[in-house]
Coordinates of C-alpha atoms in Angstrom, one line a residue:
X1 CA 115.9 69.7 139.2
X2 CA 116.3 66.9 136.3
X3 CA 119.5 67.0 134.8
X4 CA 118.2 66.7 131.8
X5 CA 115.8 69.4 132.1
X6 CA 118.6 71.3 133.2
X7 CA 120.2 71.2 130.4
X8 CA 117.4 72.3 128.0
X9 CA 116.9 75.8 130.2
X10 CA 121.0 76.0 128.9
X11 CA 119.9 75.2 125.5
X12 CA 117.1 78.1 125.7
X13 CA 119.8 80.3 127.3
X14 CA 122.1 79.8 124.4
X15 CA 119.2 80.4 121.6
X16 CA 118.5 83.5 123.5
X17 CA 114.7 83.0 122.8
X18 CA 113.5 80.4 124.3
X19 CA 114.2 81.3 128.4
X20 CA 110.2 82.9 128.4
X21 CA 108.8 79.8 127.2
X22 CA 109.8 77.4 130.6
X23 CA 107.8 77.8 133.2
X24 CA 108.4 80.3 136.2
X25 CA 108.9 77.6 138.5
X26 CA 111.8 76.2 136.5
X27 CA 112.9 79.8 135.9
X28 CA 113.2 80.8 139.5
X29 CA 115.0 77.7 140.8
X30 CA 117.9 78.3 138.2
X31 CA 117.8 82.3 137.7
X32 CA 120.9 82.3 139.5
X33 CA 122.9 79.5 138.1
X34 CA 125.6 80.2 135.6
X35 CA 125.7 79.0 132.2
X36 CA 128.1 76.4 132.4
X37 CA 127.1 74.2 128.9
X38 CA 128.4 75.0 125.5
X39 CA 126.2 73.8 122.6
X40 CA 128.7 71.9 121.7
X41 CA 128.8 69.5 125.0
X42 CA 124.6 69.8 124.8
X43 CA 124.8 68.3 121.2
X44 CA 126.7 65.7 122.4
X45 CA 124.2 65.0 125.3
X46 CA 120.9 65.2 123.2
X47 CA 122.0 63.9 119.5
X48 CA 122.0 66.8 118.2
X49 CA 121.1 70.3 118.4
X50 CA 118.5 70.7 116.5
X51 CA 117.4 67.4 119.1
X52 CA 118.4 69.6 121.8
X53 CA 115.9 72.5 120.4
X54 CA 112.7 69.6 120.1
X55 CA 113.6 68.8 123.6
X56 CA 113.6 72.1 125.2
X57 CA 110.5 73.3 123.0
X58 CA 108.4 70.1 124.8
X59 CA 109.6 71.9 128.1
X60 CA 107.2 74.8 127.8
X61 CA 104.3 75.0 130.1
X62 CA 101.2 76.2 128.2
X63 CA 99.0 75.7 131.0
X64 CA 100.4 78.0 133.1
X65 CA 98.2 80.7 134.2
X66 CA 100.7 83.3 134.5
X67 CA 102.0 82.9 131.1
X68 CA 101.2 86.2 128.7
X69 CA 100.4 85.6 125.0
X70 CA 103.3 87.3 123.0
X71 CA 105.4 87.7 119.9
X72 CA 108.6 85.4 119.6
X73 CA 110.5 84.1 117.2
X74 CA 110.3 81.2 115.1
X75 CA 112.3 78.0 116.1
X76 CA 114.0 77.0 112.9
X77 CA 116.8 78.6 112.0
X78 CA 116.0 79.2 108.6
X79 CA 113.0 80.3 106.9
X80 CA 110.0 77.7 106.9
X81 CA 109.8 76.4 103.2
X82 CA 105.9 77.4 103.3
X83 CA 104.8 80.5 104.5
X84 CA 100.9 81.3 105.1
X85 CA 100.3 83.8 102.7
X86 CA 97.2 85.9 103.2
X87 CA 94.8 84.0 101.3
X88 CA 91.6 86.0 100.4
X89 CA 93.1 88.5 101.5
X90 CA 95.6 88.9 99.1
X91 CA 95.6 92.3 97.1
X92 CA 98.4 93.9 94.6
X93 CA 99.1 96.8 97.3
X94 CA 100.0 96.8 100.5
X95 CA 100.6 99.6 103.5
X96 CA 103.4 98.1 105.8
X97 CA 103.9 99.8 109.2
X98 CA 105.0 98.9 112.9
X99 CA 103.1 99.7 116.4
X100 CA 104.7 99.5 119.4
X101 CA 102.5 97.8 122.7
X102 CA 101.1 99.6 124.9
X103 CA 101.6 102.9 123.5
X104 CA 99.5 105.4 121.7
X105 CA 99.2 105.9 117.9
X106 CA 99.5 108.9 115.8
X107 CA 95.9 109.8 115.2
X108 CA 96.7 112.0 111.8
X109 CA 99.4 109.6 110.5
X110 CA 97.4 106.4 111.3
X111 CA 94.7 108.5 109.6
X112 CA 96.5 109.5 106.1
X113 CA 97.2 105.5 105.9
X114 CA 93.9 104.8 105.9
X115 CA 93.1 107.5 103.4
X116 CA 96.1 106.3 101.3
X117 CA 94.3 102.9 101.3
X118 CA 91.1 103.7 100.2
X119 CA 92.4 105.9 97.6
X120 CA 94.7 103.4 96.3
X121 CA 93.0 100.4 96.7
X122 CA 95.4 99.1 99.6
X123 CA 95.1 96.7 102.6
X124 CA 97.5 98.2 105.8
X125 CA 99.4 95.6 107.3
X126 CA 100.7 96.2 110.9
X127 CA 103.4 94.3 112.4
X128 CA 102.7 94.5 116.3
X129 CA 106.1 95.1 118.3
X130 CA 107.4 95.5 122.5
X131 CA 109.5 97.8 123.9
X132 CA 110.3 94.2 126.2
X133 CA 113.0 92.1 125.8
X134 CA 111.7 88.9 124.1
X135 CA 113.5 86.5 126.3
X136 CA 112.3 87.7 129.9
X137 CA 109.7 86.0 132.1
X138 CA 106.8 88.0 131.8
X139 CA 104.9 89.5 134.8
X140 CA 101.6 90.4 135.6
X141 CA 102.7 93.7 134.3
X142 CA 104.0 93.2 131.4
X143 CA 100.9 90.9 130.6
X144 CA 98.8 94.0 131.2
X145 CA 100.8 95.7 128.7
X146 CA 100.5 92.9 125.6
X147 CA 97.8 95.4 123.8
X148 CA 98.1 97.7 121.1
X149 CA 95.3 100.7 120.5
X150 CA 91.8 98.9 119.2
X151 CA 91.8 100.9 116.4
X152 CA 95.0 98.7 114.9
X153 CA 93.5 95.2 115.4
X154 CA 92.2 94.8 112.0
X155 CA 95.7 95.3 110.5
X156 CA 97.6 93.2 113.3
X157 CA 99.3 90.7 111.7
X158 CA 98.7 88.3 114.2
X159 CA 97.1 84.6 115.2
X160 CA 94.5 84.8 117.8
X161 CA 92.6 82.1 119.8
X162 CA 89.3 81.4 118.0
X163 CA 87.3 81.8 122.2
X164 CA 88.9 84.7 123.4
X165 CA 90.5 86.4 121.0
X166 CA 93.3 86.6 122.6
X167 CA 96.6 87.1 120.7
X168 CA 98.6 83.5 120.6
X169 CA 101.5 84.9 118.3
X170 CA 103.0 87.2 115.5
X171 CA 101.9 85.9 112.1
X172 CA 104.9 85.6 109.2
X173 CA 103.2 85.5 105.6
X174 CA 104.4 86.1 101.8
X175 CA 103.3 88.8 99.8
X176 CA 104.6 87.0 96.7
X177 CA 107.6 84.3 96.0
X178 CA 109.9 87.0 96.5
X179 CA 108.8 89.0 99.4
X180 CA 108.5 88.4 103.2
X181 CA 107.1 89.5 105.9
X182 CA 108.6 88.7 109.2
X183 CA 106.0 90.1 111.5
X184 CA 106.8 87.1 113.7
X185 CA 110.2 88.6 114.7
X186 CA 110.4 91.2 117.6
X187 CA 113.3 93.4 117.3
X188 CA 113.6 95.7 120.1
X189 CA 112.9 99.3 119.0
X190 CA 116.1 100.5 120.3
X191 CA 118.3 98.1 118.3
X192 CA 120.7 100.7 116.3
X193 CA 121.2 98.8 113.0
X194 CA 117.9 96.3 113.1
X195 CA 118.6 94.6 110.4
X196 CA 122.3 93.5 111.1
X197 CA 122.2 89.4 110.9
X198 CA 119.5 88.7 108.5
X199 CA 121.5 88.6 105.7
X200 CA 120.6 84.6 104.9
X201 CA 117.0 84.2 106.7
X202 CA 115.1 84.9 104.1
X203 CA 116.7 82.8 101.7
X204 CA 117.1 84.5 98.1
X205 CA 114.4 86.7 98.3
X206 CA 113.9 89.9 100.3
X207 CA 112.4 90.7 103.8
X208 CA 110.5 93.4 105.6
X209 CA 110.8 93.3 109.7
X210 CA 108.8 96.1 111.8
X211 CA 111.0 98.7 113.4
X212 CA 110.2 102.3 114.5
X213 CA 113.5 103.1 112.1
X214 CA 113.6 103.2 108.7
X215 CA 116.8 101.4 107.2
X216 CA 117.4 99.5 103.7
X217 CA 120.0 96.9 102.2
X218 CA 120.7 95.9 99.4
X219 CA 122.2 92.2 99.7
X220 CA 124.1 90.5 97.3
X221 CA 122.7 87.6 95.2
X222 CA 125.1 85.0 93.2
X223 CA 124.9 86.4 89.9
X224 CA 123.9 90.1 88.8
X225 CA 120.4 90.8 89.2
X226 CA 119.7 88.4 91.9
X227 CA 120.1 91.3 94.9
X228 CA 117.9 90.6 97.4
X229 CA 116.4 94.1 99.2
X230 CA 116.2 93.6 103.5
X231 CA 113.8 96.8 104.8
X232 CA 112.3 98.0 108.2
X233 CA 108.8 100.1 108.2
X234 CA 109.1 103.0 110.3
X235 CA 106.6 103.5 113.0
X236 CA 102.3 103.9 113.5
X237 CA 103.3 104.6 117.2
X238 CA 104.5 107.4 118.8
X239 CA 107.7 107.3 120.5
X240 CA 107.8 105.6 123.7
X241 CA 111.4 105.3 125.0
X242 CA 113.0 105.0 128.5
X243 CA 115.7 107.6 129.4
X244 CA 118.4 105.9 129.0
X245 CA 121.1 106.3 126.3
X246 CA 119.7 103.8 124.1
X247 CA 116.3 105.0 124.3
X248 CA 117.4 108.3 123.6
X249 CA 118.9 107.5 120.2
X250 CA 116.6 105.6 119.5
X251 CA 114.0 108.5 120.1
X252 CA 116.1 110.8 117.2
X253 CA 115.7 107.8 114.7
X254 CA 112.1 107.4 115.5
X255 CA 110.0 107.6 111.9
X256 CA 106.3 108.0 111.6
X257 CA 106.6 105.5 108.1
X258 CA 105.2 102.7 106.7
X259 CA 106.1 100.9 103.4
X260 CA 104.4 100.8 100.2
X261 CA 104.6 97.7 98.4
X262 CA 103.2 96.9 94.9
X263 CA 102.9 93.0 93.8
X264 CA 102.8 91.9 90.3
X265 CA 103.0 88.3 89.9
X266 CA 106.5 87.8 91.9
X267 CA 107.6 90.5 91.5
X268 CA 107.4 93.8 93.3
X269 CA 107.7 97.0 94.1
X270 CA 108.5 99.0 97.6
X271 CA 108.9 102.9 98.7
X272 CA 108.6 104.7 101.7
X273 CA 106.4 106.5 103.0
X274 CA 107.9 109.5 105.9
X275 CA 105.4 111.7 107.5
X276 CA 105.5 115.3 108.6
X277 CA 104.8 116.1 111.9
X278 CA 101.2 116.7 110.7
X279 CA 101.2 113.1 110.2
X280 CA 100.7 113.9 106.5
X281 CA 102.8 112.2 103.7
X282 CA 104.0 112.6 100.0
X283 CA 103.9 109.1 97.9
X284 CA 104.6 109.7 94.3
X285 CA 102.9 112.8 93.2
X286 CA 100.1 113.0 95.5
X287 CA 99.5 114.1 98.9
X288 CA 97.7 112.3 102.3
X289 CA 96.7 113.8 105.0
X290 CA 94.2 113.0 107.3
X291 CA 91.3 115.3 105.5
X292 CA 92.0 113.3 102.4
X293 CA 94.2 113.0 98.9
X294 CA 94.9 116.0 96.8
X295 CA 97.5 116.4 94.1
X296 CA 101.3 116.9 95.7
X297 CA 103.5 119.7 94.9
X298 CA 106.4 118.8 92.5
X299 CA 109.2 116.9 94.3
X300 CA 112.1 119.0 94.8
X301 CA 114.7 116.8 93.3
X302 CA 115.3 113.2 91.8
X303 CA 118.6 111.8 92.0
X304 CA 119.3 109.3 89.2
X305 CA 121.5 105.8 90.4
X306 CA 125.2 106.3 88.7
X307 CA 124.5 106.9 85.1
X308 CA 127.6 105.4 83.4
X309 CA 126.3 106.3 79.9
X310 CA 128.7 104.3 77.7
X311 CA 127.1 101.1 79.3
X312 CA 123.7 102.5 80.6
X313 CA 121.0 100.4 80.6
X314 CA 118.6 101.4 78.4
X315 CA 115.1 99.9 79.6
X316 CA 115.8 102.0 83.0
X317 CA 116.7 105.1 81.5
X318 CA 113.3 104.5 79.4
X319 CA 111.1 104.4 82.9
X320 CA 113.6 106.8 84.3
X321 CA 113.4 109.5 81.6
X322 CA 112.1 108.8 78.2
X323 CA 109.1 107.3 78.5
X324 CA 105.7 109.1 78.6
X325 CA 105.1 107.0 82.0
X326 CA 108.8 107.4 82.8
X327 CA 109.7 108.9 86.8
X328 CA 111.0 112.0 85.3
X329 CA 107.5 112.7 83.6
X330 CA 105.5 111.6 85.9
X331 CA 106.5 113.6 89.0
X332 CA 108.2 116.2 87.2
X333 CA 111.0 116.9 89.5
X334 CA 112.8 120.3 89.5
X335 CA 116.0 119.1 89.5
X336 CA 117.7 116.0 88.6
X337 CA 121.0 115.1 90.0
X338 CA 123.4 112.4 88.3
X339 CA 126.1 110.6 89.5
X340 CA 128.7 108.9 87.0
X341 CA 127.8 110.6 84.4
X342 CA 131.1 109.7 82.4
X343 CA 131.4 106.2 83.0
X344 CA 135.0 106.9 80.9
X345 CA 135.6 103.2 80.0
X346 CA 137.5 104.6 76.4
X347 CA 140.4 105.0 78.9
X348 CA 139.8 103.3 81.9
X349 CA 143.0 103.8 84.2
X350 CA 142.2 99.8 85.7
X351 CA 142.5 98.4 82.2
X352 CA 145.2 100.5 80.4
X353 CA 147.8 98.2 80.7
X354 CA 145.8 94.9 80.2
X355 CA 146.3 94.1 76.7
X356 CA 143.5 92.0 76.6
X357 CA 141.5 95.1 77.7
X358 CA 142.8 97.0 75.4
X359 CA 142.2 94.9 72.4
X360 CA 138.6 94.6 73.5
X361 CA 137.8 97.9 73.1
X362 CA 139.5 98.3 69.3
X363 CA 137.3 95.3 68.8
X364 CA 134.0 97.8 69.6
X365 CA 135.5 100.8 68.4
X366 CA 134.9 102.7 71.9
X367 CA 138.4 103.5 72.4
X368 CA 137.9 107.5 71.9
X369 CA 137.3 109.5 74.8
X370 CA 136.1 112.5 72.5
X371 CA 133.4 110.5 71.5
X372 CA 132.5 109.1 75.1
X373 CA 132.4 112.5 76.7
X374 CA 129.9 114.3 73.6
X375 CA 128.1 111.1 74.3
X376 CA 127.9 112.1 77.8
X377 CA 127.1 116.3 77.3
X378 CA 124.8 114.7 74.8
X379 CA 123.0 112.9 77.5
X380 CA 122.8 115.9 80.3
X381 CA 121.3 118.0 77.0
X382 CA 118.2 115.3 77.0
X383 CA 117.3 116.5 80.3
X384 CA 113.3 117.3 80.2
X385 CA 113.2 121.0 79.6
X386 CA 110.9 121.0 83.3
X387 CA 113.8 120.1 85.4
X388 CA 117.3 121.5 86.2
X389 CA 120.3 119.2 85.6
X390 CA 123.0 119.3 88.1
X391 CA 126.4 116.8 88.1
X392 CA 127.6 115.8 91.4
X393 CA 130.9 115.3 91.0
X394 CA 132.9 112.2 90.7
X395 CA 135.1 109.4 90.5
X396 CA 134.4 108.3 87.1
X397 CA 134.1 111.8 86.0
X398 CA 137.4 112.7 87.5
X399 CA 139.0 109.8 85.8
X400 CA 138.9 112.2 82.6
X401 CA 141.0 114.5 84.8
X402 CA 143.6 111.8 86.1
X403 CA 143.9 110.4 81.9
X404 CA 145.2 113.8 81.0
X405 CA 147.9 113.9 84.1
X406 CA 149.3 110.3 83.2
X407 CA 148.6 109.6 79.9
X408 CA 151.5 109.7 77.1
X409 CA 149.4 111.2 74.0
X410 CA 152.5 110.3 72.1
X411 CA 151.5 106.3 72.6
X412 CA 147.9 106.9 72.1
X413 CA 147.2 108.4 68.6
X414 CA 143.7 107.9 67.9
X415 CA 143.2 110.5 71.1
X416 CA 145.9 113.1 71.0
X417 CA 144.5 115.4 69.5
X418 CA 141.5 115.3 72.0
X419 CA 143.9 115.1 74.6
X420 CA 145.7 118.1 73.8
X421 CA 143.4 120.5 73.3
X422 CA 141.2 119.6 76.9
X423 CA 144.4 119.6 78.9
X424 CA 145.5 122.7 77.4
X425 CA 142.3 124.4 78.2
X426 CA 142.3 123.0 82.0
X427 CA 146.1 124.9 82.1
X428 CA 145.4 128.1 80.7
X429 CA 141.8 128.6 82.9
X430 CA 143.8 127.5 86.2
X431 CA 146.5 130.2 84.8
X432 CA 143.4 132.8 84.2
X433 CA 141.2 132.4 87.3
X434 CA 143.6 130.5 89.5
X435 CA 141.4 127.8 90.4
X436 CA 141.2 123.9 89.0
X437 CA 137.6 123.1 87.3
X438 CA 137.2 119.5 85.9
X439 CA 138.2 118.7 81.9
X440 CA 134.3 117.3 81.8
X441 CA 133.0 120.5 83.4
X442 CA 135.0 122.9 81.1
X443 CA 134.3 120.5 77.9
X444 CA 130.7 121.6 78.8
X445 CA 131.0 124.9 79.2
X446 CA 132.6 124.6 75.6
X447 CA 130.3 122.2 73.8
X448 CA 126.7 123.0 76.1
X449 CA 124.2 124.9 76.2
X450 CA 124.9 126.0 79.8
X451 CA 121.8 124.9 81.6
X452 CA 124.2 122.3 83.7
X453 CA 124.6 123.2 87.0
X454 CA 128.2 121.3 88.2
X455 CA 128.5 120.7 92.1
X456 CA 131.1 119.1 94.7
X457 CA 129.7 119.1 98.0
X458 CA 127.8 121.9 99.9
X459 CA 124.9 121.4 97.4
X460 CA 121.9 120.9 99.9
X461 CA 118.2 120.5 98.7
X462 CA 115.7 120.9 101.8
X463 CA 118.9 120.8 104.1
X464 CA 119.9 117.7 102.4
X465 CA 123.6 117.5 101.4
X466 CA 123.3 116.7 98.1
X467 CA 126.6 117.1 96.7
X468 CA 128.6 114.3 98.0
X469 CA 129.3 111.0 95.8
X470 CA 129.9 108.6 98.4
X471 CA 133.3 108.2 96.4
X472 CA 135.5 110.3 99.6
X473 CA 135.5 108.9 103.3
X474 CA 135.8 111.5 105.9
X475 CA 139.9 112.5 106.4
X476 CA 141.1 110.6 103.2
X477 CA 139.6 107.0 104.5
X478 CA 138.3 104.9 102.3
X479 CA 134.2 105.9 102.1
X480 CA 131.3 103.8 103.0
X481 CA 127.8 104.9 103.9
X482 CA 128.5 104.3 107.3
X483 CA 131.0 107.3 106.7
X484 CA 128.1 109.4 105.9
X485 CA 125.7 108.3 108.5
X486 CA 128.3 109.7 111.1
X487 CA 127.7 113.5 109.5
X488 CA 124.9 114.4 111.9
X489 CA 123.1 115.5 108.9
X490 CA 120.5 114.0 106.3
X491 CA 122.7 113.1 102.9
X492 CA 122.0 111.1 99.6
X493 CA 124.8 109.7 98.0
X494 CA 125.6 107.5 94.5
X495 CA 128.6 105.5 94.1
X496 CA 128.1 102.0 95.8
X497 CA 125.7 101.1 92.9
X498 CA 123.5 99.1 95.8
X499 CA 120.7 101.5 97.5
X500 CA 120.7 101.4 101.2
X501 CA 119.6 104.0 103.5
X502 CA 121.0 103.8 107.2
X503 CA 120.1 106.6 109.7
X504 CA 120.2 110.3 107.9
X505 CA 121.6 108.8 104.9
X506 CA 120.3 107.6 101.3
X507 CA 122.3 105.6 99.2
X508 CA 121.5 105.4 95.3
X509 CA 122.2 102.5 93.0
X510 CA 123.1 102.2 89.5
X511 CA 121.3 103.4 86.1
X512 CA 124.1 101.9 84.2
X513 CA 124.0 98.2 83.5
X514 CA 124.2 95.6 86.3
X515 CA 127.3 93.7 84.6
X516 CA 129.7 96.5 83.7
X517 CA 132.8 93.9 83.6
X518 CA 134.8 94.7 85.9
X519 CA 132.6 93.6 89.1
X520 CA 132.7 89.8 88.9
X521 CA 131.0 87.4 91.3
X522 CA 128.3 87.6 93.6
X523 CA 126.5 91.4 93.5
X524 CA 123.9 93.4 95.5
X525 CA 124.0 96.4 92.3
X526 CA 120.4 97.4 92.2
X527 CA 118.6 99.4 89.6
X528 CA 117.3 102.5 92.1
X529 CA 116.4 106.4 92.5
X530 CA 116.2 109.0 95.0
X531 CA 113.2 111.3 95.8
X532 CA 113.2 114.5 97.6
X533 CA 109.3 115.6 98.0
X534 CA 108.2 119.4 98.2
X535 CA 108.1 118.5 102.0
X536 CA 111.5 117.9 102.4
X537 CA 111.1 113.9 102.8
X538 CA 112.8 111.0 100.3
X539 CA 112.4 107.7 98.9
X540 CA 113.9 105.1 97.4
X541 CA 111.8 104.1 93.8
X542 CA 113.6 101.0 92.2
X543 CA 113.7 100.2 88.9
X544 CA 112.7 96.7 87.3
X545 CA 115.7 95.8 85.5
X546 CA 113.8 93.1 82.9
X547 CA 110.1 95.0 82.8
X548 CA 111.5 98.5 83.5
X549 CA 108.7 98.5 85.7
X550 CA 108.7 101.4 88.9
X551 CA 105.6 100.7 90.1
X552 CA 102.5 98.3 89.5

């Protein structure tokens, strides 16, 4: 063999990508030869690696016979600066969802998409995928298998050959100048965390890839408000896994989903949708199923980002609660949780002994914690009169509770009064009932009208723990969502302030403001909600920060 052309089946083993585009021939003279060239040495030899890449592309062999049309990824290693968009036919909604090749599709699910489209005026969009790995020679076989059920090939998102028909490759297009859609990039369906390394490739705006799991991140942009949101669909296709270990687990994580997404301008909005094992789904407050759309029972529960209501952000709390149009009124919940209700920022134990700090807040005047927590019970007595407000506790909560343990009232005047009289009443009802409740819950109990339900952990909703803040890691390690991912149960949780959801687990963001001072630099802090539906399944709904915009 060439030397040279030697060296270019090393530069497709490297990439990883590029090994099913030689020919077999090449292929089967050097499938046992080991990979002896480091990019380093094939830079060298070519120019460049990027010369190196050009070289090895011209080695593919389009003529040959036994070559199956399939879905790879795209050369460059960044984003093309032009993406195809989808021209005519562009829309302001979209249904985004994944099918597997080769394997049959859920006949009642695939049919509530189509009724959600119609109803809502929407174009499904489905990103084809293999249970294959993407660098393997393909055989007669696996050529066989490069279909996907009829039914889904006006909703491939794919070229074709104008004579045959015949698929050529995945197709990548924009829904708007924020939004991607990498349909062009196969991810096996068995990956664990499938969108682990695409932090940068789409730039600073967000991505949706087709996976049969659902997973979200929020990643962090330079300045506050510039998060970017990285999203997988869930699945069209019903599971189709080898028995192995991997295929096993991936089996359990297996979602009959699809995402909604709503364009305006460039901006957008995106929830999921999670069937039932009717294939039936919940988006918003109305109901799919395959015999049509009827009005949807009252979600169960909506669970507010951290509230922080000395620096909330008052054009989300509008859309969130106030408004006539707001989540709250719209859906009508029947319970809403908040996280952070106390953001506690009179007294803030980070800042006590920064004088700087501390003259900042005489400056405003928000220096009394009396006034911060009636603010707060203030705030949980606004609830809508339709829904049941519940307080999961937490750490910003609690830091009323760690002020009265350390703080010398003596040194701080304008609060000792306050501060006497609540860490009296925490004494005398530990010496009464012999159990410790939190200053903000008995301040409450004191100053409320009682309809406040106060919860720390084994609080579940539709056998969804609902009662954890994502503040406590499991044995006293410092948390993460990852921490509560590993619970073998489904979970939503605040604290982070950027909404994620990874396996069983759904992470909340932030209904306080996006700069609250203290988090400097780059930040993924996104404005976003939880949903629990009547039928047990939850969303994300984000919040516009600037519009205050939840949907379009």
């Amino acid at each position: 063999m060439d030397p040279d052309l030697a060296s270019l089946v090393e530069v497709a083993d490297h990439l990883g990508v590029a090994i099913s585009h030689l020919s077999r021939r090449i292929y089967n003279q050097n499938r046992d030869r080991a990979s002896t060239t480091s990019p380093r040495s094939l830079e060298r030899k070519f120019g460049s690696w990027n010369e190196a890449k050009r070289l090895a592309t011209l080695a593919v062999a389009p003529e040959d016979p036994r070559r199956a049309p399939q879905i790879s990824f795209d050369w460059d290693d960044s984003a093309p600066d032009t993406i195809p968009d989808l021209g005519p036919e562009r829309c302001d909604r979209y249904v985004i969802t994944y099918a597997q090749n080769a394997t049959p599709i859920n006949d009642d699910f695939f049919a509530s998409l189509l009724a959600f489209c119609e109803h809502r005026g929407a174009k499904l969009l489905v990103i084809p995928g293999r249970y294959k790995n993407p660098t393997s020679i393909w055989s007669e076989k696996s050529r066989s298998e490069e279909r996907w059920d009829p039914r889904l090939d006006p909703y491939l998102l794919v070229t074709r050959e104008s004579s045959s028909n015949k698929i050529i490759s995945a197709r990548r297009v924009r829904l708007c100048e924020s939004l991607l859609v990498a349909s062009d990039i196969s991810i096996q369906p068995t990956a664990v965390r499938p969108l682990t390394g695409f932090e940068v490739f789409a730039g600073q705006g967000s991505c949706i890839f087709g996976h049969p799991k659902i997973q979200l991140k929020s990643i962090a942009g330079s300045r506050h408000g510039s998060a970017r949101t990285l999203a997988s669909t869930g699945a069209v296709t019903v599971p189709n896994y080898t028995h192995s270990k991997a295929g096993k687990k991936a089996e359990a994580h297996h979602v009959f989903g699809a995402l909604s997404v709503e364009i305006s301008g460039d901006s957008f909005s995106l929830r999921q949708i999670n069937a039932t094992s009717d294939g039936s789904f919940i988006d918003l407050n109305e109901h799919f199923s395959p015999y049509g759309v009827e009005e949807a029972p009252r979600p169960l529960a909506l669970i507010m980002g951290d509230i922080h209501v000395a620096t909330v952000d008052s054009t989300v709390l509008d859309a969130t609660l106030r408004d006539g149009e707001s989540i709250a009124k719209t859906l009508r919940p029947e319970k809403i949780l908040y996280h952070d209700t106390l953001d506690f920022r009179s007294r803030n134990h980070h800042e006590i002994k920064n004088p700087d700090k501390v003259f900042e807040r005489h400056v405003r005047g928000d220096g009394n914690v009396d006034l911060e927590v009636q603010e707060a019970i203030d705030f949980l007595e606004a609830t809508p009169d339709f829904a049941e407000p519940v307080v999961v506790k937490s750490n910003h909560d609690a830091a009323l509770d760690r002020w009265l343990r350390d703080a010398d009232p003596k040194r701080d005047p304008l609060n000792a009064v306050f501060y006497h009289k609540a860490r009296s009443a925490k004494l005398e009802h530990y010496q009464d009932n012999g159990e410790w409740v939190s200053a903000f819950e008995l301040l409450y109990r004191e100053r409320g009208s009682g309809r406040v339900t106060f919860v720390s952990g084994g609080y579940q909703i539709a056998g969804i723990e609902c009662g954890f803040h994502g503040d406590l890691g499991t044995n006293g390690a410092r948390s993460s969502i990852l921490s509560y991912a590993r619970l073998g149960e489904k979970t939503v949780i605040g604290h982070s302030h950027s909404p994620a959801i990874l396996d069983g687990c759904y992470q909340v963001g932030v209904t306080g403001k996006l700069d609250q001072g203290y988090n400097k630099g780059p930040s993924s802090w996104q404005h976003a909600h939880c949903i629990i539906y009547a039928n047990g399944k939850r969303s994300l709904i984000f919040v516009d920060r600037e519009s205050g915009k939840w949907r379009y």
